[in-house]
Amino acid sequence: MPSHSGLFTIIERAARKAAPRLRRDFNEVQQLQVSRKGPADFVTQADQRCEQTLYEELSKARPDWGFLMEERGEIAGDPTKPRFIVDPLDGTSNFLHGIPHFAISIAVEEPLPNGKREITTALTYQPLTDESFWAEKGRGAWLQDQRLRVSARREPSEALIATGIPFMGHGDFVQWTRIFGGIAPQVAGIRRLGAATLDLAWVAAGRFDGFWESDLKPWDVSAGVLLVKEAGGFVTDFRGGDRYMERNELLASNDGLHSKLHKMLAQSLR
């Protein structure tokens, strides 16, 4: 069994406490598909209930830490201490439509002496499959007790790439279409599964060979970025730099494919 910190134990315990209610709510939302009003309000409540459980459990263990949460926004803590970045339900549209592909995402962001911050602990938990993708800085990435490594594929023609597609009110359709046109003809396939934190976890696990998306928020990607890095992968913005959080754009892959995918992406945006 891999060793992990007491902090990770706290994070995983919080996620597992929130998960049963989320599973029950998912079963309920499938039944609500037949109602006239639809399940949208119910899903919002499920999201909020899950976030409340996570907040209670994490703040109980670390009362002086801050939070950045999808629903509640930023909750200030001691600025010299780490903070939790939480997405209680990544893949809300999947949940809403009864599609069993969503996850709880929790990351720990620590302040550095130079004023910057870095992600040091991450969990992406899929409540329906009971898959716990986790990473701690310098300790590798794991699925339960199995060490994760990004895929070893080197040729784009063999690569399966994940993405997120812009939708009503979100994203740049023109930019995405240009990138898709530059990458899709040169790879084995493109997938859009609708949960960025799981897409990145699957890159770390070698299920996907790469991933790109823009218009993402910190709670969408913080855990997944550490998973990919600790599994031996690379994460950059669309310009090949490390400002993916600032620019809200992200390209992740293994060491053999990343430069090739970046070249395709960059050429498509010229």
PDB file of C-alpha atoms in Angstrom:
ATOM      1  CA  MET A   1       0.000   0.000   0.000  1.00  0.00           C
ATOM      2  CA  PRO A   2       1.319   3.509  -0.827  1.00  0.00           C
ATOM      3  CA  SER A   3       1.904   5.817   2.094  1.00  0.00           C
ATOM      4  CA  HIS A   4       0.036   9.090   2.191  1.00  0.00           C
ATOM      5  CA  SER A   5      -0.223  12.007   4.554  1.00  0.00           C
ATOM      6  CA  GLY A   6      -2.726  12.620   7.293  1.00  0.00           C
ATOM      7  CA  LEU A   7      -4.006  15.540   5.214  1.00  0.00           C
ATOM      8  CA  PHE A   8      -4.930  13.248   2.348  1.00  0.00           C
ATOM      9  CA  THR A   9      -6.762  10.989   4.801  1.00  0.00           C
ATOM     10  CA  ILE A  10      -8.863  14.003   5.827  1.00  0.00           C
ATOM     11  CA  ILE A  11      -9.652  14.869   2.202  1.00  0.00           C
ATOM     12  CA  GLU A  12     -10.616  11.357   1.200  1.00  0.00           C
ATOM     13  CA  ARG A  13     -12.726  10.894   4.312  1.00  0.00           C
ATOM     14  CA  ALA A  14     -14.648  14.079   3.460  1.00  0.00           C
ATOM     15  CA  ALA A  15     -15.251  12.936  -0.119  1.00  0.00           C
ATOM     16  CA  ARG A  16     -16.422   9.514   0.974  1.00  0.00           C
ATOM     17  CA  LYS A  17     -18.794  11.056   3.499  1.00  0.00           C
ATOM     18  CA  ALA A  18     -20.375  13.225   0.783  1.00  0.00           C
ATOM     19  CA  ALA A  19     -20.519  10.457  -1.819  1.00  0.00           C
ATOM     20  CA  PRO A  20     -23.464   8.335  -0.551  1.00  0.00           C
ATOM     21  CA  ARG A  21     -25.873  11.281  -0.667  1.00  0.00           C
ATOM     22  CA  LEU A  22     -24.627  12.157  -4.157  1.00  0.00           C
ATOM     23  CA  ARG A  23     -25.236   8.589  -5.288  1.00  0.00           C
ATOM     24  CA  ARG A  24     -28.773   8.673  -3.844  1.00  0.00           C
ATOM     25  CA  ASP A  25     -29.450  12.006  -5.504  1.00  0.00           C
ATOM     26  CA  PHE A  26     -28.199  10.636  -8.835  1.00  0.00           C
ATOM     27  CA  ASN A  27     -30.677   7.765  -8.609  1.00  0.00           C
ATOM     28  CA  GLU A  28     -33.430  10.276  -7.835  1.00  0.00           C
ATOM     29  CA  VAL A  29     -32.544  12.583 -10.729  1.00  0.00           C
ATOM     30  CA  GLN A  30     -32.898   9.696 -13.164  1.00  0.00           C
ATOM     31  CA  GLN A  31     -36.513   9.324 -12.027  1.00  0.00           C
ATOM     32  CA  LEU A  32     -37.119  13.071 -12.332  1.00  0.00           C
ATOM     33  CA  GLN A  33     -36.432  12.970 -16.065  1.00  0.00           C
ATOM     34  CA  VAL A  34     -40.132  12.270 -16.642  1.00  0.00           C
ATOM     35  CA  SER A  35     -41.383  15.312 -14.716  1.00  0.00           C
ATOM     36  CA  ARG A  36     -42.533  18.449 -16.522  1.00  0.00           C
ATOM     37  CA  LYS A  37     -40.355  20.792 -14.503  1.00  0.00           C
ATOM     38  CA  GLY A  38     -37.279  18.664 -14.986  1.00  0.00           C
ATOM     39  CA  PRO A  39     -34.470  17.916 -12.551  1.00  0.00           C
ATOM     40  CA  ALA A  40     -32.404  21.129 -12.830  1.00  0.00           C
ATOM     41  CA  ASP A  41     -33.427  22.564  -9.437  1.00  0.00           C
ATOM     42  CA  PHE A  42     -32.914  19.194  -7.789  1.00  0.00           C
ATOM     43  CA  VAL A  43     -29.400  18.921  -9.175  1.00  0.00           C
ATOM     44  CA  THR A  44     -28.530  22.401  -7.887  1.00  0.00           C
ATOM     45  CA  GLN A  45     -29.639  21.286  -4.429  1.00  0.00           C
ATOM     46  CA  ALA A  46     -27.616  18.057  -4.734  1.00  0.00           C
ATOM     47  CA  ASP A  47     -24.542  20.109  -5.675  1.00  0.00           C
ATOM     48  CA  GLN A  48     -25.038  22.428  -2.704  1.00  0.00           C
ATOM     49  CA  ARG A  49     -25.668  19.600  -0.235  1.00  0.00           C
ATOM     50  CA  CYS A  50     -22.484  17.849  -1.319  1.00  0.00           C
ATOM     51  CA  GLU A  51     -20.492  21.053  -1.020  1.00  0.00           C
ATOM     52  CA  GLN A  52     -21.921  21.683   2.450  1.00  0.00           C
ATOM     53  CA  THR A  53     -20.806  18.248   3.636  1.00  0.00           C
ATOM     54  CA  LEU A  54     -17.327  18.777   2.210  1.00  0.00           C
ATOM     55  CA  TYR A  55     -17.068  22.220   3.782  1.00  0.00           C
ATOM     56  CA  GLU A  56     -18.159  20.968   7.196  1.00  0.00           C
ATOM     57  CA  GLU A  57     -15.747  18.039   7.197  1.00  0.00           C
ATOM     58  CA  LEU A  58     -12.743  19.941   5.883  1.00  0.00           C
ATOM     59  CA  SER A  59     -13.242  23.053   8.020  1.00  0.00           C
ATOM     60  CA  LYS A  60     -13.655  20.875  11.089  1.00  0.00           C
ATOM     61  CA  ALA A  61     -10.225  19.352  10.432  1.00  0.00           C
ATOM     62  CA  ARG A  62      -8.526  22.603   9.329  1.00  0.00           C
ATOM     63  CA  PRO A  63     -10.563  25.494  10.823  1.00  0.00           C
ATOM     64  CA  ASP A  64      -8.078  28.228   9.913  1.00  0.00           C
ATOM     65  CA  TRP A  65      -7.733  27.290   6.236  1.00  0.00           C
ATOM     66  CA  GLY A  66      -9.496  29.140   3.448  1.00  0.00           C
ATOM     67  CA  PHE A  67     -11.635  27.713   0.655  1.00  0.00           C
ATOM     68  CA  LEU A  68     -12.251  28.307  -3.035  1.00  0.00           C
ATOM     69  CA  MET A  69     -15.500  26.520  -3.898  1.00  0.00           C
ATOM     70  CA  GLU A  70     -17.608  26.365  -7.037  1.00  0.00           C
ATOM     71  CA  GLU A  71     -20.878  27.283  -5.327  1.00  0.00           C
ATOM     72  CA  ARG A  72     -19.774  29.441  -2.368  1.00  0.00           C
ATOM     73  CA  GLY A  73     -16.831  31.130  -4.025  1.00  0.00           C
ATOM     74  CA  GLU A  74     -13.882  32.216  -1.911  1.00  0.00           C
ATOM     75  CA  ILE A  75     -13.941  31.874   1.867  1.00  0.00           C
ATOM     76  CA  ALA A  76     -11.020  33.640   3.492  1.00  0.00           C
ATOM     77  CA  GLY A  77      -8.740  31.861   5.942  1.00  0.00           C
ATOM     78  CA  ASP A  78      -5.329  32.508   7.420  1.00  0.00           C
ATOM     79  CA  PRO A  79      -3.350  33.817   4.388  1.00  0.00           C
ATOM     80  CA  THR A  80      -0.203  32.063   5.620  1.00  0.00           C
ATOM     81  CA  LYS A  81      -1.964  28.678   5.568  1.00  0.00           C
ATOM     82  CA  PRO A  82      -3.057  26.483   2.645  1.00  0.00           C
ATOM     83  CA  ARG A  83      -6.575  26.539   1.249  1.00  0.00           C
ATOM     84  CA  PHE A  84      -8.922  23.922  -0.158  1.00  0.00           C
ATOM     85  CA  ILE A  85     -10.130  24.174  -3.773  1.00  0.00           C
ATOM     86  CA  VAL A  86     -13.362  22.217  -4.070  1.00  0.00           C
ATOM     87  CA  ASP A  87     -15.707  21.190  -6.872  1.00  0.00           C
ATOM     88  CA  PRO A  88     -18.475  19.105  -5.270  1.00  0.00           C
ATOM     89  CA  LEU A  89     -19.874  17.925  -8.590  1.00  0.00           C
ATOM     90  CA  ASP A  90     -17.780  18.198 -11.730  1.00  0.00           C
ATOM     91  CA  GLY A  91     -19.904  16.926 -14.585  1.00  0.00           C
ATOM     92  CA  THR A  92     -23.154  18.601 -13.526  1.00  0.00           C
ATOM     93  CA  SER A  93     -24.732  18.300 -16.981  1.00  0.00           C
ATOM     94  CA  ASN A  94     -23.979  14.566 -17.005  1.00  0.00           C
ATOM     95  CA  PHE A  95     -25.570  14.256 -13.555  1.00  0.00           C
ATOM     96  CA  LEU A  96     -28.573  16.276 -14.746  1.00  0.00           C
ATOM     97  CA  HIS A  97     -29.185  13.921 -17.653  1.00  0.00           C
ATOM     98  CA  GLY A  98     -28.599  10.676 -15.771  1.00  0.00           C
ATOM     99  CA  ILE A  99     -25.180  10.046 -17.338  1.00  0.00           C
ATOM    100  CA  PRO A 100     -22.971   8.206 -14.793  1.00  0.00           C
ATOM    101  CA  HIS A 101     -19.797  10.225 -15.333  1.00  0.00           C
ATOM    102  CA  PHE A 102     -19.044  12.873 -12.703  1.00  0.00           C
ATOM    103  CA  ALA A 103     -16.700  13.373  -9.763  1.00  0.00           C
ATOM    104  CA  ILE A 104     -15.884  15.175  -6.537  1.00  0.00           C
ATOM    105  CA  SER A 105     -12.672  17.186  -6.834  1.00  0.00           C
ATOM    106  CA  ILE A 106     -10.593  18.491  -3.910  1.00  0.00           C
ATOM    107  CA  ALA A 107      -7.149  20.087  -4.052  1.00  0.00           C
ATOM    108  CA  VAL A 108      -4.892  21.746  -1.485  1.00  0.00           C
ATOM    109  CA  GLU A 109      -3.120  24.918  -2.569  1.00  0.00           C
ATOM    110  CA  GLU A 110      -0.184  26.040  -0.418  1.00  0.00           C
ATOM    111  CA  PRO A 111       1.433  29.504  -0.276  1.00  0.00           C
ATOM    112  CA  LEU A 112       5.084  29.747  -1.271  1.00  0.00           C
ATOM    113  CA  PRO A 113       7.728  32.135   0.116  1.00  0.00           C
ATOM    114  CA  ASN A 114       7.827  34.004  -3.221  1.00  0.00           C
ATOM    115  CA  GLY A 115       4.131  34.886  -2.961  1.00  0.00           C
ATOM    116  CA  LYS A 116       2.976  32.298  -5.459  1.00  0.00           C
ATOM    117  CA  ARG A 117       0.884  29.245  -4.637  1.00  0.00           C
ATOM    118  CA  GLU A 118       1.094  25.599  -5.712  1.00  0.00           C
ATOM    119  CA  ILE A 119      -1.128  22.533  -5.584  1.00  0.00           C
ATOM    120  CA  THR A 120       0.382  19.892  -3.301  1.00  0.00           C
ATOM    121  CA  THR A 121      -2.442  17.416  -2.657  1.00  0.00           C
ATOM    122  CA  ALA A 122      -5.251  16.309  -4.959  1.00  0.00           C
ATOM    123  CA  LEU A 123      -8.211  13.956  -5.056  1.00  0.00           C
ATOM    124  CA  THR A 124     -10.638  13.186  -7.865  1.00  0.00           C
ATOM    125  CA  TYR A 125     -13.264  10.768  -6.584  1.00  0.00           C
ATOM    126  CA  GLN A 126     -15.853   9.074  -8.809  1.00  0.00           C
ATOM    127  CA  PRO A 127     -18.711   8.105  -6.447  1.00  0.00           C
ATOM    128  CA  LEU A 128     -20.370   5.589  -8.782  1.00  0.00           C
ATOM    129  CA  THR A 129     -17.267   3.557  -9.635  1.00  0.00           C
ATOM    130  CA  ASP A 130     -15.560   4.154  -6.254  1.00  0.00           C
ATOM    131  CA  GLU A 131     -12.394   5.210  -8.083  1.00  0.00           C
ATOM    132  CA  SER A 132     -10.140   7.417  -5.968  1.00  0.00           C
ATOM    133  CA  PHE A 133      -7.515   9.177  -8.108  1.00  0.00           C
ATOM    134  CA  TRP A 134      -5.083  10.958  -5.803  1.00  0.00           C
ATOM    135  CA  ALA A 135      -1.686  12.589  -5.745  1.00  0.00           C
ATOM    136  CA  GLU A 136       0.677  14.312  -3.356  1.00  0.00           C
ATOM    137  CA  LYS A 137       3.554  16.439  -4.582  1.00  0.00           C
ATOM    138  CA  GLY A 138       6.686  14.310  -4.855  1.00  0.00           C
ATOM    139  CA  ARG A 139       4.846  11.067  -3.996  1.00  0.00           C
ATOM    140  CA  GLY A 140       3.363  10.189  -7.359  1.00  0.00           C
ATOM    141  CA  ALA A 141      -0.186   9.733  -8.611  1.00  0.00           C
ATOM    142  CA  TRP A 142      -2.357   6.788  -7.652  1.00  0.00           C
ATOM    143  CA  LEU A 143      -5.665   5.044  -8.281  1.00  0.00           C
ATOM    144  CA  GLN A 144      -6.380   3.557  -4.873  1.00  0.00           C
ATOM    145  CA  ASP A 145      -3.106   1.655  -4.297  1.00  0.00           C
ATOM    146  CA  GLN A 146      -2.099   1.370  -7.976  1.00  0.00           C
ATOM    147  CA  ARG A 147       0.631   3.722  -9.215  1.00  0.00           C
ATOM    148  CA  LEU A 148      -0.430   5.783 -12.216  1.00  0.00           C
ATOM    149  CA  ARG A 149       1.701   6.648 -15.232  1.00  0.00           C
ATOM    150  CA  VAL A 150       0.734   8.603 -18.311  1.00  0.00           C
ATOM    151  CA  SER A 151       0.596   6.602 -21.514  1.00  0.00           C
ATOM    152  CA  ALA A 152       3.722   5.713 -23.467  1.00  0.00           C
ATOM    153  CA  ARG A 153       2.268   6.479 -26.909  1.00  0.00           C
ATOM    154  CA  ARG A 154       4.445   8.729 -29.041  1.00  0.00           C
ATOM    155  CA  GLU A 155       2.576   8.950 -32.323  1.00  0.00           C
ATOM    156  CA  PRO A 156      -0.476  11.201 -32.706  1.00  0.00           C
ATOM    157  CA  SER A 157      -1.998   8.642 -35.083  1.00  0.00           C
ATOM    158  CA  GLU A 158      -2.271   6.258 -32.110  1.00  0.00           C
ATOM    159  CA  ALA A 159      -3.440   8.847 -29.569  1.00  0.00           C
ATOM    160  CA  LEU A 160      -6.884   9.268 -28.051  1.00  0.00           C
ATOM    161  CA  ILE A 161      -7.408  12.898 -27.040  1.00  0.00           C
ATOM    162  CA  ALA A 162     -10.046  14.364 -24.742  1.00  0.00           C
ATOM    163  CA  THR A 163     -11.484  17.861 -24.865  1.00  0.00           C
ATOM    164  CA  GLY A 164     -14.314  20.031 -23.653  1.00  0.00           C
ATOM    165  CA  ILE A 165     -16.660  21.584 -26.211  1.00  0.00           C
ATOM    166  CA  PRO A 166     -18.001  25.141 -25.794  1.00  0.00           C
ATOM    167  CA  PHE A 167     -21.709  25.378 -25.077  1.00  0.00           C
ATOM    168  CA  MET A 168     -24.367  28.043 -24.687  1.00  0.00           C
ATOM    169  CA  GLY A 169     -22.849  31.045 -22.948  1.00  0.00           C
ATOM    170  CA  HIS A 170     -19.487  29.378 -22.320  1.00  0.00           C
ATOM    171  CA  GLY A 171     -16.311  29.169 -24.340  1.00  0.00           C
ATOM    172  CA  ASP A 172     -14.949  30.390 -27.650  1.00  0.00           C
ATOM    173  CA  PHE A 173     -16.592  28.421 -30.463  1.00  0.00           C
ATOM    174  CA  VAL A 174     -14.327  29.852 -33.173  1.00  0.00           C
ATOM    175  CA  GLN A 175     -11.122  29.058 -31.299  1.00  0.00           C
ATOM    176  CA  TRP A 176     -12.273  25.544 -30.387  1.00  0.00           C
ATOM    177  CA  THR A 177     -13.301  24.784 -33.967  1.00  0.00           C
ATOM    178  CA  ARG A 178      -9.895  25.872 -35.266  1.00  0.00           C
ATOM    179  CA  ILE A 179      -8.057  23.722 -32.713  1.00  0.00           C
ATOM    180  CA  PHE A 180     -10.299  20.743 -33.421  1.00  0.00           C
ATOM    181  CA  GLY A 181      -9.657  21.149 -37.139  1.00  0.00           C
ATOM    182  CA  GLY A 182      -5.922  21.139 -36.521  1.00  0.00           C
ATOM    183  CA  ILE A 183      -5.783  18.152 -34.164  1.00  0.00           C
ATOM    184  CA  ALA A 184      -8.633  15.783 -35.093  1.00  0.00           C
ATOM    185  CA  PRO A 185      -7.360  14.758 -38.567  1.00  0.00           C
ATOM    186  CA  GLN A 186      -4.009  13.731 -37.085  1.00  0.00           C
ATOM    187  CA  VAL A 187      -5.050  11.618 -34.083  1.00  0.00           C
ATOM    188  CA  ALA A 188      -6.807   8.298 -33.516  1.00  0.00           C
ATOM    189  CA  GLY A 189      -9.852   9.871 -31.907  1.00  0.00           C
ATOM    190  CA  ILE A 190     -11.372  12.757 -29.941  1.00  0.00           C
ATOM    191  CA  ARG A 191     -13.599  12.270 -26.898  1.00  0.00           C
ATOM    192  CA  ARG A 192     -15.779  14.731 -24.968  1.00  0.00           C
ATOM    193  CA  LEU A 193     -17.032  13.155 -21.730  1.00  0.00           C
ATOM    194  CA  GLY A 194     -18.048  16.292 -19.846  1.00  0.00           C
ATOM    195  CA  ALA A 195     -16.007  16.284 -16.621  1.00  0.00           C
ATOM    196  CA  ALA A 196     -12.610  17.974 -16.849  1.00  0.00           C
ATOM    197  CA  THR A 197     -11.314  16.643 -13.541  1.00  0.00           C
ATOM    198  CA  LEU A 198     -11.964  13.083 -14.711  1.00  0.00           C
ATOM    199  CA  ASP A 199     -10.489  13.812 -18.155  1.00  0.00           C
ATOM    200  CA  LEU A 200      -7.241  14.836 -16.474  1.00  0.00           C
ATOM    201  CA  ALA A 201      -7.347  11.881 -14.082  1.00  0.00           C
ATOM    202  CA  TRP A 202      -7.739   9.620 -17.107  1.00  0.00           C
ATOM    203  CA  VAL A 203      -4.713  11.259 -18.767  1.00  0.00           C
ATOM    204  CA  ALA A 204      -2.760  10.476 -15.595  1.00  0.00           C
ATOM    205  CA  ALA A 205      -4.004   6.888 -15.769  1.00  0.00           C
ATOM    206  CA  GLY A 206      -3.071   6.498 -19.442  1.00  0.00           C
ATOM    207  CA  ARG A 207      -6.687   6.066 -20.563  1.00  0.00           C
ATOM    208  CA  PHE A 208      -6.427   9.290 -22.556  1.00  0.00           C
ATOM    209  CA  ASP A 209      -3.195  10.347 -24.219  1.00  0.00           C
ATOM    210  CA  GLY A 210      -3.917  14.061 -24.039  1.00  0.00           C
ATOM    211  CA  PHE A 211      -6.466  16.736 -23.200  1.00  0.00           C
ATOM    212  CA  TRP A 212      -7.137  20.336 -24.126  1.00  0.00           C
ATOM    213  CA  GLU A 213      -9.784  22.811 -23.023  1.00  0.00           C
ATOM    214  CA  SER A 214     -10.247  26.517 -22.340  1.00  0.00           C
ATOM    215  CA  ASP A 215     -12.628  28.576 -20.180  1.00  0.00           C
ATOM    216  CA  LEU A 216     -11.932  26.337 -17.171  1.00  0.00           C
ATOM    217  CA  LYS A 217     -12.018  27.412 -13.525  1.00  0.00           C
ATOM    218  CA  PRO A 218      -9.493  26.513 -10.786  1.00  0.00           C
ATOM    219  CA  TRP A 219     -11.892  24.024  -9.181  1.00  0.00           C
ATOM    220  CA  ASP A 220     -12.247  22.244 -12.551  1.00  0.00           C
ATOM    221  CA  VAL A 221      -8.548  21.496 -13.002  1.00  0.00           C
ATOM    222  CA  SER A 222      -6.498  21.999  -9.811  1.00  0.00           C
ATOM    223  CA  ALA A 223      -6.663  18.367  -8.715  1.00  0.00           C
ATOM    224  CA  GLY A 224      -6.268  17.012 -12.236  1.00  0.00           C
ATOM    225  CA  VAL A 225      -3.180  19.076 -13.007  1.00  0.00           C
ATOM    226  CA  LEU A 226      -1.294  17.605 -10.051  1.00  0.00           C
ATOM    227  CA  LEU A 227      -2.437  14.105 -11.010  1.00  0.00           C
ATOM    228  CA  VAL A 228      -1.019  14.495 -14.527  1.00  0.00           C
ATOM    229  CA  LYS A 229       2.268  15.985 -13.335  1.00  0.00           C
ATOM    230  CA  GLU A 230       2.804  13.352 -10.661  1.00  0.00           C
ATOM    231  CA  ALA A 231       2.039  10.643 -13.234  1.00  0.00           C
ATOM    232  CA  GLY A 232       4.893  11.933 -15.400  1.00  0.00           C
ATOM    233  CA  GLY A 233       2.911  14.142 -17.759  1.00  0.00           C
ATOM    234  CA  PHE A 234       3.170  17.762 -18.882  1.00  0.00           C
ATOM    235  CA  VAL A 235       0.663  20.582 -18.454  1.00  0.00           C
ATOM    236  CA  THR A 236       0.940  23.950 -20.225  1.00  0.00           C
ATOM    237  CA  ASP A 237      -1.193  26.769 -21.522  1.00  0.00           C
ATOM    238  CA  PHE A 238      -1.839  27.031 -25.264  1.00  0.00           C
ATOM    239  CA  ARG A 239       1.377  29.029 -25.680  1.00  0.00           C
ATOM    240  CA  GLY A 240       3.488  26.313 -24.096  1.00  0.00           C
ATOM    241  CA  GLY A 241       3.960  28.226 -20.829  1.00  0.00           C
ATOM    242  CA  ASP A 242       2.891  27.578 -17.259  1.00  0.00           C
ATOM    243  CA  ARG A 243       0.162  30.240 -17.028  1.00  0.00           C
ATOM    244  CA  TYR A 244      -2.704  27.838 -17.621  1.00  0.00           C
ATOM    245  CA  MET A 245      -4.583  29.024 -14.528  1.00  0.00           C
ATOM    246  CA  GLU A 246      -4.255  32.695 -15.469  1.00  0.00           C
ATOM    247  CA  ARG A 247      -5.152  32.144 -19.115  1.00  0.00           C
ATOM    248  CA  ASN A 248      -7.915  29.583 -18.397  1.00  0.00           C
ATOM    249  CA  GLU A 249      -6.526  27.295 -21.088  1.00  0.00           C
ATOM    250  CA  LEU A 250      -4.845  23.954 -20.663  1.00  0.00           C
ATOM    251  CA  LEU A 251      -3.042  21.312 -22.694  1.00  0.00           C
ATOM    252  CA  ALA A 252      -1.991  18.088 -20.951  1.00  0.00           C
ATOM    253  CA  SER A 253      -0.252  15.002 -22.318  1.00  0.00           C
ATOM    254  CA  ASN A 254       2.707  12.681 -21.927  1.00  0.00           C
ATOM    255  CA  ASP A 255       6.272  13.731 -22.680  1.00  0.00           C
ATOM    256  CA  GLY A 256       6.329  12.145 -26.131  1.00  0.00           C
ATOM    257  CA  LEU A 257       3.111  13.702 -27.426  1.00  0.00           C
ATOM    258  CA  HIS A 258       2.923  17.054 -25.712  1.00  0.00           C
ATOM    259  CA  SER A 259       5.226  18.979 -28.052  1.00  0.00           C
ATOM    260  CA  LYS A 260       3.508  17.475 -31.098  1.00  0.00           C
ATOM    261  CA  LEU A 261       0.039  18.339 -29.847  1.00  0.00           C
ATOM    262  CA  HIS A 262       1.194  21.816 -28.894  1.00  0.00           C
ATOM    263  CA  LYS A 263       2.582  22.346 -32.384  1.00  0.00           C
ATOM    264  CA  MET A 264      -0.758  21.315 -33.929  1.00  0.00           C
ATOM    265  CA  LEU A 265      -2.639  23.586 -31.551  1.00  0.00           C
ATOM    266  CA  ALA A 266      -0.347  26.565 -32.096  1.00  0.00           C
ATOM    267  CA  GLN A 267      -0.480  26.217 -35.877  1.00  0.00           C
ATOM    268  CA  SER A 268      -4.268  26.080 -35.821  1.00  0.00           C
ATOM    269  CA  LEU A 269      -4.431  29.407 -33.960  1.00  0.00           C
ATOM    270  CA  ARG A 270      -2.109  31.341 -36.281  1.00  0.00           C
TER     271      ARG A 270
END
